[in-house]
PDB file of C-alpha atoms in Angstrom:
ATOM      1  CA  MET A 236      -4.843 317.347 102.452  1.00 45.00           C
ATOM      2  CA  ALA A 237      -2.000 318.782 100.387  1.00 64.00           C
ATOM      3  CA  VAL A 238      -0.741 315.256  99.664  1.00 70.00           C
ATOM      4  CA  LEU A 239      -4.171 314.165  98.422  1.00 79.00           C
ATOM      5  CA  ASP A 240      -4.568 317.277  96.275  1.00 78.00           C
ATOM      6  CA  MET A 241      -1.127 316.865  94.701  1.00 80.00           C
ATOM      7  CA  THR A 242      -1.709 313.153  94.150  1.00 83.00           C
ATOM      8  CA  LEU A 243      -4.995 313.808  92.351  1.00 89.00           C
ATOM      9  CA  LEU A 244      -3.393 316.563  90.273  1.00 88.00           C
ATOM     10  CA  THR A 245      -0.518 314.247  89.344  1.00 89.00           C
ATOM     11  CA  VAL A 246      -2.902 311.456  88.335  1.00 92.00           C
ATOM     12  CA  LEU A 247      -4.910 313.873  86.189  1.00 95.00           C
ATOM     13  CA  ALA A 248      -1.800 315.267  84.477  1.00 95.00           C
ATOM     14  CA  VAL A 249      -0.449 311.779  83.778  1.00 96.00           C
ATOM     15  CA  LEU A 250      -3.787 310.599  82.370  1.00 97.00           C
ATOM     16  CA  ILE A 251      -3.974 313.596  80.039  1.00 97.00           C
ATOM     17  CA  GLY A 252      -0.428 312.936  78.839  1.00 96.00           C
ATOM     18  CA  LEU A 253      -1.099 309.213  78.448  1.00 97.00           C
ATOM     19  CA  VAL A 254      -4.259 309.679  76.386  1.00 96.00           C
ATOM     20  CA  THR A 255      -2.642 312.349  74.210  1.00 97.00           C
ATOM     21  CA  THR A 256       0.416 310.171  73.574  1.00 96.00           C
ATOM     22  CA  CYS A 257      -1.681 307.109  72.743  1.00 95.00           C
ATOM     23  CA  LEU A 258      -3.689 309.154  70.247  1.00 94.00           C
ATOM     24  CA  ALA A 259      -0.442 310.329  68.647  1.00 95.00           C
ATOM     25  CA  CYS A 260       1.352 306.965  68.602  1.00 95.00           C
ATOM     26  CA  LEU A 261      -1.299 304.267  68.158  1.00 93.00           C
ATOM     27  CA  GLU A 262      -3.502 303.265  65.261  1.00 91.00           C
ATOM     28  CA  ARG A 263      -7.086 302.138  65.754  1.00 91.00           C
ATOM     29  CA  THR A 264      -6.416 298.676  64.318  1.00 91.00           C
ATOM     30  CA  GLN A 265      -3.486 298.251  66.705  1.00 91.00           C
ATOM     31  CA  VAL A 266      -5.658 299.064  69.711  1.00 92.00           C
ATOM     32  CA  ARG A 267      -8.422 296.735  68.496  1.00 93.00           C
ATOM     33  CA  ARG A 268      -5.981 293.875  68.030  1.00 92.00           C
ATOM     34  CA  ALA A 269      -4.435 294.459  71.445  1.00 91.00           C
ATOM     35  CA  TRP A 270      -7.891 294.425  73.036  1.00 92.00           C
ATOM     36  CA  ASP A 271      -8.743 291.123  71.364  1.00 90.00           C
ATOM     37  CA  GLU A 272      -5.458 289.607  72.588  1.00 91.00           C
ATOM     38  CA  LEU A 273      -5.414 291.308  75.994  1.00 90.00           C
ATOM     39  CA  GLY A 274      -5.815 288.131  78.036  1.00 90.00           C
ATOM     40  CA  GLN A 275      -3.075 286.332  76.136  1.00 90.00           C
ATOM     41  CA  ARG A 276      -0.732 289.304  76.425  1.00 92.00           C
ATOM     42  CA  LEU A 277      -1.300 289.689  80.153  1.00 93.00           C
ATOM     43  CA  ARG A 278      -0.619 286.000  80.692  1.00 90.00           C
ATOM     44  CA  GLY A 279       2.625 286.342  78.760  1.00 89.00           C
ATOM     45  CA  VAL A 280       3.894 289.192  80.943  1.00 92.00           C
ATOM     46  CA  ALA A 281       2.341 287.944  84.212  1.00 93.00           C
ATOM     47  CA  PRO A 282       5.653 286.626  85.664  1.00 90.00           C
ATOM     48  CA  TYR A 283       7.281 290.011  85.062  1.00 93.00           C
ATOM     49  CA  LEU A 284       4.332 291.938  86.477  1.00 93.00           C
ATOM     50  CA  GLY A 285       4.419 289.633  89.498  1.00 92.00           C
ATOM     51  CA  VAL A 286       8.119 290.224  90.131  1.00 90.00           C
ATOM     52  CA  ALA A 287       7.695 293.991  89.799  1.00 92.00           C
ATOM     53  CA  ALA A 288       4.597 294.117  92.022  1.00 92.00           C
ATOM     54  CA  LEU A 289       6.205 291.983  94.732  1.00 91.00           C
ATOM     55  CA  PHE A 290       9.329 294.103  94.791  1.00 89.00           C
ATOM     56  CA  PHE A 291       7.475 297.422  94.997  1.00 86.00           C
ATOM     57  CA  VAL A 292       5.308 296.143  97.849  1.00 87.00           C
ATOM     58  CA  LEU A 293       8.434 295.031  99.719  1.00 87.00           C
ATOM     59  CA  LYS A 294      10.169 298.322  98.971  1.00 82.00           C
ATOM     60  CA  ARG A 295       7.269 300.329 100.357  1.00 80.00           C
ATOM     61  CA  TRP A 296       7.060 298.081 103.399  1.00 85.00           C
ATOM     62  CA  THR A 297      10.771 298.410 104.203  1.00 82.00           C
ATOM     63  CA  HIS A 298      11.202 302.106 103.332  1.00 76.00           C
ATOM     64  CA  GLU A 299      11.312 303.377 106.920  1.00 79.00           C
ATOM     65  CA  GLN A 300      13.738 300.647 107.962  1.00 84.00           C
ATOM     66  CA  SER A 301      16.010 301.546 105.048  1.00 82.00           C
ATOM     67  CA  VAL A 302      16.068 305.213 106.067  1.00 79.00           C
ATOM     68  CA  GLN A 303      16.757 304.278 109.685  1.00 84.00           C
ATOM     69  CA  ILE A 304      19.672 301.997 108.748  1.00 88.00           C
ATOM     70  CA  SER A 305      21.103 304.718 106.531  1.00 83.00           C
ATOM     71  CA  ARG A 306      21.020 307.276 109.336  1.00 82.00           C
ATOM     72  CA  GLU A 307      22.574 304.836 111.811  1.00 86.00           C
ATOM     73  CA  LEU A 308      25.427 303.971 109.435  1.00 88.00           C
ATOM     74  CA  ASP A 309      25.887 307.692 108.727  1.00 83.00           C
ATOM     75  CA  TRP A 310      28.189 307.178 105.752  1.00 90.00           C
ATOM     76  CA  ASP A 311      27.725 310.712 104.465  1.00 91.00           C
ATOM     77  CA  LEU A 312      29.176 311.324 100.988  1.00 94.00           C
ATOM     78  CA  THR A 313      27.757 314.830 100.533  1.00 93.00           C
ATOM     79  CA  ALA A 314      31.055 316.641 101.122  1.00 93.00           C
ATOM     80  CA  GLU A 315      32.888 314.321  98.722  1.00 94.00           C
ATOM     81  CA  ILE A 316      30.357 314.981  95.967  1.00 94.00           C
ATOM     82  CA  TYR A 317      30.577 318.733  96.562  1.00 93.00           C
ATOM     83  CA  ALA A 318      34.367 318.509  96.327  1.00 94.00           C
ATOM     84  CA  ILE A 319      34.012 316.981  92.857  1.00 94.00           C
ATOM     85  CA  GLU A 320      31.585 319.454  91.279  1.00 92.00           C
ATOM     86  CA  GLY A 321      31.533 322.529  93.507  1.00 92.00           C
ATOM     87  CA  GLU A 322      28.942 325.223  92.758  1.00 92.00           C
ATOM     88  CA  PHE A 323      27.716 323.880  89.409  1.00 94.00           C
ATOM     89  CA  VAL A 324      24.073 323.696  90.499  1.00 95.00           C
ATOM     90  CA  ALA A 325      24.213 327.216  91.947  1.00 94.00           C
ATOM     91  CA  VAL A 326      25.616 328.537  88.665  1.00 94.00           C
ATOM     92  CA  MET A 327      22.898 326.658  86.794  1.00 94.00           C
ATOM     93  CA  GLN A 328      20.184 328.273  88.911  1.00 94.00           C
ATOM     94  CA  ASN A 329      21.673 331.719  88.352  1.00 93.00           C
ATOM     95  CA  THR A 330      21.904 331.143  84.593  1.00 94.00           C
ATOM     96  CA  ILE A 331      18.445 329.747  83.800  1.00 94.00           C
ATOM     97  CA  PRO A 332      15.644 332.377  83.983  1.00 93.00           C
ATOM     98  CA  ASP A 333      13.245 332.211  86.931  1.00 90.00           C
ATOM     99  CA  GLU A 334      10.347 332.169  84.462  1.00 92.00           C
ATOM    100  CA  THR A 335      11.119 328.502  83.800  1.00 94.00           C
ATOM    101  CA  ILE A 336      10.557 327.380  87.405  1.00 93.00           C
ATOM    102  CA  ALA A 337       6.913 326.465  86.770  1.00 92.00           C
ATOM    103  CA  PHE A 338       7.816 324.511  83.632  1.00 95.00           C
ATOM    104  CA  PHE A 339      10.637 322.497  85.180  1.00 94.00           C
ATOM    105  CA  SER A 340       8.595 321.885  88.333  1.00 92.00           C
ATOM    106  CA  ALA A 341       5.838 320.427  86.150  1.00 92.00           C
ATOM    107  CA  MET A 342       8.372 318.251  84.342  1.00 94.00           C
ATOM    108  CA  TYR A 343       9.726 316.956  87.650  1.00 94.00           C
ATOM    109  CA  MET A 344       6.337 316.343  89.274  1.00 91.00           C
ATOM    110  CA  PHE A 345       4.273 315.269  86.259  1.00 95.00           C
ATOM    111  CA  GLY A 346       6.666 314.493  83.399  1.00 96.00           C
ATOM    112  CA  PHE A 347       8.500 311.799  85.331  1.00 96.00           C
ATOM    113  CA  PRO A 348       5.431 309.703  86.299  1.00 96.00           C
ATOM    114  CA  PHE A 349       4.086 310.272  82.786  1.00 97.00           C
ATOM    115  CA  LEU A 350       7.152 308.485  81.400  1.00 97.00           C
ATOM    116  CA  LEU A 351       6.908 305.612  83.884  1.00 96.00           C
ATOM    117  CA  VAL A 352       3.207 304.997  83.173  1.00 96.00           C
ATOM    118  CA  THR A 353       3.012 305.654  79.433  1.00 97.00           C
ATOM    119  CA  ALA A 354       5.920 303.408  78.408  1.00 97.00           C
ATOM    120  CA  PRO A 355       4.439 300.129  79.751  1.00 96.00           C
ATOM    121  CA  ILE A 356       1.016 300.926  78.289  1.00 96.00           C
ATOM    122  CA  LEU A 357       2.513 301.464  74.832  1.00 96.00           C
ATOM    123  CA  TYR A 358       4.548 298.265  75.035  1.00 96.00           C
ATOM    124  CA  LEU A 359       1.539 296.251  76.189  1.00 94.00           C
ATOM    125  CA  LEU A 360      -0.212 297.443  73.028  1.00 94.00           C
ATOM    126  CA  ALA A 361       2.823 296.818  70.795  1.00 92.00           C
ATOM    127  CA  SER A 362       3.104 293.914  68.369  1.00 87.00           C
ATOM    128  CA  SER A 363       5.621 292.267  70.732  1.00 89.00           C
ATOM    129  CA  GLN A 364       5.665 292.452  74.521  1.00 91.00           C
ATOM    130  CA  ARG A 365       9.431 291.937  74.698  1.00 93.00           C
ATOM    131  CA  ARG A 366       9.986 295.638  75.402  1.00 95.00           C
ATOM    132  CA  LEU A 367       7.452 295.573  78.227  1.00 96.00           C
ATOM    133  CA  LYS A 368       9.286 292.687  79.857  1.00 95.00           C
ATOM    134  CA  GLU A 369      12.614 294.483  79.551  1.00 96.00           C
ATOM    135  CA  LEU A 370      11.065 297.665  80.919  1.00 97.00           C
ATOM    136  CA  LEU A 371       9.599 296.000  84.004  1.00 96.00           C
ATOM    137  CA  ILE A 372      12.852 294.208  84.841  1.00 96.00           C
ATOM    138  CA  ALA A 373      14.834 297.423  84.284  1.00 96.00           C
ATOM    139  CA  TYR A 374      12.480 299.272  86.649  1.00 96.00           C
ATOM    140  CA  VAL A 375      13.071 296.649  89.331  1.00 95.00           C
ATOM    141  CA  LEU A 376      16.851 296.692  88.834  1.00 96.00           C
ATOM    142  CA  ASN A 377      16.908 300.476  89.183  1.00 95.00           C
ATOM    143  CA  TYR A 378      15.030 300.385  92.450  1.00 92.00           C
ATOM    144  CA  VAL A 379      17.012 297.434  93.828  1.00 93.00           C
ATOM    145  CA  ILE A 380      20.365 299.105  93.139  1.00 94.00           C
ATOM    146  CA  GLY A 381      19.079 302.558  94.077  1.00 93.00           C
ATOM    147  CA  THR A 382      17.664 301.294  97.374  1.00 90.00           C
ATOM    148  CA  LEU A 383      20.993 299.625  98.172  1.00 92.00           C
ATOM    149  CA  PHE A 384      22.843 302.915  97.688  1.00 93.00           C
ATOM    150  CA  TYR A 385      20.198 304.855  99.614  1.00 91.00           C
ATOM    151  CA  THR A 386      20.485 302.429 102.518  1.00 91.00           C
ATOM    152  CA  LEU A 387      24.281 302.409 102.661  1.00 92.00           C
ATOM    153  CA  PHE A 388      24.997 306.088 102.052  1.00 90.00           C
ATOM    154  CA  VAL A 389      23.652 309.450 103.152  1.00 90.00           C
ATOM    155  CA  VAL A 390      23.796 312.151 100.489  1.00 90.00           C
ATOM    156  CA  TYR A 391      21.989 315.462 100.856  1.00 90.00           C
ATOM    157  CA  GLY A 392      20.985 317.361  97.731  1.00 90.00           C
ATOM    158  CA  PRO A 393      22.408 320.787  96.833  1.00 92.00           C
ATOM    159  CA  ARG A 394      19.405 322.643  98.281  1.00 91.00           C
ATOM    160  CA  ASN A 395      20.070 321.037 101.686  1.00 87.00           C
ATOM    161  CA  HIS A 396      23.848 321.475 101.610  1.00 84.00           C
ATOM    162  CA  LEU A 397      24.558 324.825  99.950  1.00 84.00           C
ATOM    163  CA  SER A 398      23.231 328.210 101.015  1.00 82.00           C
ATOM    164  CA  SER A 399      23.788 329.373  97.431  1.00 86.00           C
ATOM    165  CA  VAL A 400      21.250 326.855  96.076  1.00 86.00           C
ATOM    166  CA  SER A 401      17.494 327.249  96.503  1.00 84.00           C
ATOM    167  CA  GLY A 402      14.890 324.515  96.505  1.00 82.00           C
ATOM    168  CA  LEU A 403      13.070 326.391  93.759  1.00 83.00           C
ATOM    169  CA  MET A 404      10.122 324.037  93.365  1.00 84.00           C
ATOM    170  CA  TYR A 405       9.496 323.872  97.111  1.00 78.00           C
ATOM    171  CA  ASP A 406       9.935 327.641  97.505  1.00 75.00           C
ATOM    172  CA  PHE A 407       7.428 328.465  94.776  1.00 75.00           C
ATOM    173  CA  TYR A 408       5.114 325.446  95.231  1.00 72.00           C
ATOM    174  CA  PRO A 409       5.458 324.342  98.881  1.00 71.00           C
ATOM    175  CA  GLN A 410       2.511 321.947  98.524  1.00 66.00           C
ATOM    176  CA  THR A 411       4.700 319.656  96.403  1.00 68.00           C
ATOM    177  CA  GLN A 412       7.033 318.976  99.329  1.00 68.00           C
ATOM    178  CA  ASP A 413       4.495 316.875 101.219  1.00 63.00           C
ATOM    179  CA  LEU A 414       4.055 314.497  98.279  1.00 66.00           C
ATOM    180  CA  THR A 415       7.769 314.082  97.555  1.00 67.00           C
ATOM    181  CA  ALA A 416       8.512 313.598 101.267  1.00 60.00           C
ATOM    182  CA  ALA A 417       5.903 310.833 101.374  1.00 58.00           C
ATOM    183  CA  VAL A 418       7.770 308.742  98.796  1.00 62.00           C
ATOM    184  CA  SER A 419      11.441 309.539  99.444  1.00 64.00           C
ATOM    185  CA  SER A 420      13.885 310.899 102.001  1.00 64.00           C
ATOM    186  CA  ASN A 421      15.992 314.035 101.538  1.00 66.00           C
ATOM    187  CA  THR A 422      19.080 311.863 102.107  1.00 69.00           C
ATOM    188  CA  ASN A 423      18.272 309.705  99.057  1.00 77.00           C
ATOM    189  CA  VAL A 424      19.789 311.586  96.127  1.00 86.00           C
ATOM    190  CA  PHE A 425      22.683 309.380  94.916  1.00 93.00           C
ATOM    191  CA  PRO A 426      22.111 308.074  92.326  1.00 93.00           C
ATOM    192  CA  SER A 427      19.251 310.054  90.779  1.00 94.00           C
ATOM    193  CA  LEU A 428      16.459 307.553  90.113  1.00 94.00           C
ATOM    194  CA  HIS A 429      14.543 310.251  88.238  1.00 95.00           C
ATOM    195  CA  THR A 430      17.458 310.248  85.811  1.00 97.00           C
ATOM    196  CA  SER A 431      18.068 306.499  85.693  1.00 97.00           C
ATOM    197  CA  LEU A 432      14.427 305.552  85.127  1.00 97.00           C
ATOM    198  CA  ALA A 433      13.990 308.311  82.552  1.00 98.00           C
ATOM    199  CA  ILE A 434      17.045 306.975  80.699  1.00 98.00           C
ATOM    200  CA  VAL A 435      15.536 303.472  80.779  1.00 98.00           C
ATOM    201  CA  VAL A 436      12.393 304.803  79.100  1.00 98.00           C
ATOM    202  CA  LEU A 437      14.442 306.694  76.512  1.00 98.00           C
ATOM    203  CA  MET A 438      16.644 303.705  75.649  1.00 97.00           C
ATOM    204  CA  LEU A 439      13.635 301.465  75.114  1.00 97.00           C
ATOM    205  CA  ALA A 440      11.965 304.210  73.090  1.00 97.00           C
ATOM    206  CA  TRP A 441      15.070 304.130  70.879  1.00 96.00           C
ATOM    207  CA  ARG A 442      14.849 300.356  70.555  1.00 95.00           C
ATOM    208  CA  SER A 443      11.179 300.558  69.588  1.00 94.00           C
ATOM    209  CA  ARG A 444      11.494 303.623  67.364  1.00 94.00           C
ATOM    210  CA  ARG A 445      10.444 301.749  64.210  1.00 93.00           C
ATOM    211  CA  GLU A 446       7.081 300.875  65.722  1.00 93.00           C
ATOM    212  CA  TYR A 447       6.692 304.070  67.763  1.00 95.00           C
ATOM    213  CA  PRO A 448       8.683 306.843  66.047  1.00 95.00           C
ATOM    214  CA  ARG A 449       6.632 309.596  67.682  1.00 96.00           C
ATOM    215  CA  TRP A 450       7.168 308.131  71.127  1.00 97.00           C
ATOM    216  CA  LEU A 451      10.922 308.524  70.680  1.00 97.00           C
ATOM    217  CA  GLY A 452      10.472 312.253  70.068  1.00 96.00           C
ATOM    218  CA  ILE A 453       7.997 312.722  72.916  1.00 97.00           C
ATOM    219  CA  SER A 454      10.021 310.750  75.441  1.00 97.00           C
ATOM    220  CA  GLY A 455      13.281 312.360  74.332  1.00 97.00           C
ATOM    221  CA  PHE A 456      11.903 315.828  75.055  1.00 98.00           C
ATOM    222  CA  VAL A 457      10.365 314.885  78.410  1.00 98.00           C
ATOM    223  CA  VAL A 458      13.435 312.918  79.543  1.00 98.00           C
ATOM    224  CA  SER A 459      15.725 315.860  78.746  1.00 97.00           C
ATOM    225  CA  CYS A 460      13.501 318.214  80.737  1.00 97.00           C
ATOM    226  CA  VAL A 461      13.250 315.825  83.683  1.00 97.00           C
ATOM    227  CA  VAL A 462      17.031 315.389  83.882  1.00 97.00           C
ATOM    228  CA  ILE A 463      17.637 319.149  83.727  1.00 97.00           C
ATOM    229  CA  SER A 464      14.914 319.789  86.304  1.00 96.00           C
ATOM    230  CA  THR A 465      16.542 317.514  88.890  1.00 95.00           C
ATOM    231  CA  MET A 466      19.585 319.796  88.960  1.00 95.00           C
ATOM    232  CA  TYR A 467      17.971 323.161  88.252  1.00 95.00           C
ATOM    233  CA  LEU A 468      15.476 322.719  91.093  1.00 93.00           C
ATOM    234  CA  GLY A 469      18.351 322.009  93.498  1.00 92.00           C
ATOM    235  CA  ILE A 470      17.327 318.409  94.164  1.00 92.00           C
ATOM    236  CA  HIS A 471      20.289 316.526  92.660  1.00 94.00           C
ATOM    237  CA  TRP A 472      23.981 317.050  92.045  1.00 95.00           C
ATOM    238  CA  VAL A 473      25.553 316.531  88.630  1.00 96.00           C
ATOM    239  CA  VAL A 474      27.290 313.469  90.090  1.00 96.00           C
ATOM    240  CA  ASP A 475      23.872 312.031  90.987  1.00 96.00           C
ATOM    241  CA  VAL A 476      22.702 312.543  87.426  1.00 97.00           C
ATOM    242  CA  VAL A 477      25.816 310.977  85.884  1.00 97.00           C
ATOM    243  CA  ALA A 478      25.437 307.986  88.197  1.00 97.00           C
ATOM    244  CA  GLY A 479      21.772 307.816  87.205  1.00 97.00           C
ATOM    245  CA  VAL A 480      22.661 307.697  83.517  1.00 98.00           C
ATOM    246  CA  VAL A 481      25.128 304.857  84.148  1.00 97.00           C
ATOM    247  CA  LEU A 482      22.544 302.980  86.215  1.00 98.00           C
ATOM    248  CA  GLY A 483      19.845 303.474  83.590  1.00 97.00           C
ATOM    249  CA  VAL A 484      21.995 302.274  80.700  1.00 97.00           C
ATOM    250  CA  GLY A 485      23.376 299.349  82.671  1.00 97.00           C
ATOM    251  CA  SER A 486      19.954 298.227  83.868  1.00 97.00           C
ATOM    252  CA  VAL A 487      18.612 298.066  80.307  1.00 97.00           C
ATOM    253  CA  TYR A 488      21.433 295.775  79.214  1.00 96.00           C
ATOM    254  CA  MET A 489      21.031 293.664  82.351  1.00 96.00           C
ATOM    255  CA  ALA A 490      17.276 293.483  81.766  1.00 96.00           C
ATOM    256  CA  ASP A 491      17.856 292.308  78.198  1.00 95.00           C
ATOM    257  CA  TRP A 492      20.052 289.474  79.502  1.00 94.00           C
ATOM    258  CA  ILE A 493      17.634 288.552  82.308  1.00 94.00           C
ATOM    259  CA  VAL A 494      14.612 288.462  79.999  1.00 93.00           C
ATOM    260  CA  ASP A 495      16.488 286.142  77.636  1.00 90.00           C
ATOM    261  CA  ARG A 496      17.161 283.770  80.527  1.00 90.00           C
ATOM    262  CA  MET A 497      13.617 283.985  81.863  1.00 85.00           C
ATOM    263  CA  GLU A 498      12.103 283.352  78.445  1.00 83.00           C
ATOM    264  CA  ARG A 499      14.220 280.242  78.020  1.00 82.00           C
ATOM    265  CA  GLY A 500      13.281 279.081  81.487  1.00 74.00           C
ATOM    266  CA  LEU A 501       9.588 279.666  80.840  1.00 67.00           C
ATOM    267  CA  GLY A 502       9.836 278.048  77.419  1.00 66.00           C
ATOM    268  CA  GLN A 503       8.471 281.146  75.699  1.00 54.00           C
ATOM    269  CA  SER A 504       9.492 282.854  72.500  1.00 48.00           C
ATOM    270  CA  SER A 505      10.522 286.456  72.934  1.00 44.00           C
ATOM    271  CA  GLY A 506       8.530 287.475  69.886  1.00 43.00           C
ATOM    272  CA  LEU A 507      11.008 290.251  69.337  1.00 42.00           C
ATOM    273  CA  GLU A 508      10.613 291.890  65.951  1.00 40.00           C
ATOM    274  CA  GLU A 509      12.941 294.820  66.457  1.00 40.00           C
ATOM    275  CA  GLU A 510      16.699 294.662  66.336  1.00 39.00           C
ATOM    276  CA  SER A 511      18.955 295.173  69.331  1.00 40.00           C
ATOM    277  CA  VAL A 512      20.367 298.566  70.266  1.00 39.00           C
ATOM    278  CA  SER A 513      23.793 297.722  68.924  1.00 39.00           C
ATOM    279  CA  SER A 514      22.506 296.709  65.502  1.00 36.00           C
ATOM    280  CA  GLU A 515      20.183 299.705  65.268  1.00 41.00           C
ATOM    281  CA  VAL A 516      22.964 302.140  66.104  1.00 38.00           C
ATOM    282  CA  SER A 517      24.903 300.821  63.124  1.00 38.00           C
ATOM    283  CA  ASP A 518      21.994 301.505  60.700  1.00 40.00           C
TER     284      ASP A 518
END
């Protein structure tokens, strides 16, 4: 019952954030035009939606097998990661006031899915669907690479390895543990996919900042809070987060390359009206 309650609460929070963001970022004429062209737009991104949907179905279907293989291999890197960073997460928990636990728990539980859902909706409604295609491929790349690491290596988070670190969110809101346990294992922390996927959203928000300037500000704030929350709540190590940043950045550049190849293969025009990250940085 706790899983159902938390799922419904998460859906409600994400919907509120999505509607609020759309009201802040979209113009009425833009929505009307997107509605008129909805069929055409969906057909244009259908191959990418198909790839993403197929992968996520396969990932869900093979999740238990992946965890079992990981435990049988037993290549545990937890001690090595601790040797690199030591008690950083414990110091972080002792430094940040306890009054922020509710806020960072909300960012972890609700802010993260808000980013993953809102970004594709905005890019479906954008003047070009190039960013949506890049986003979907980057999502898939993150999960493919992340799943590979999760299958090969066992890494326990700080809350499971250090007595000096508390699982703050689970201590204060134990009902959240059932939902997170349903979608991931406590040995799957390197790299941090919360971080990598949040970075993907932020990078594409930067690329689309001319069309959605407010989205850059909104996503930048939420991404920062999500990344901090993964460490403050004792779920991830700093090393996990750094690896997540590298994975997120790399997946965006790989997605850009893959979409170019797919568009040529499908004989479609990218319709890209924004400049690339490199050219925008030099503005």
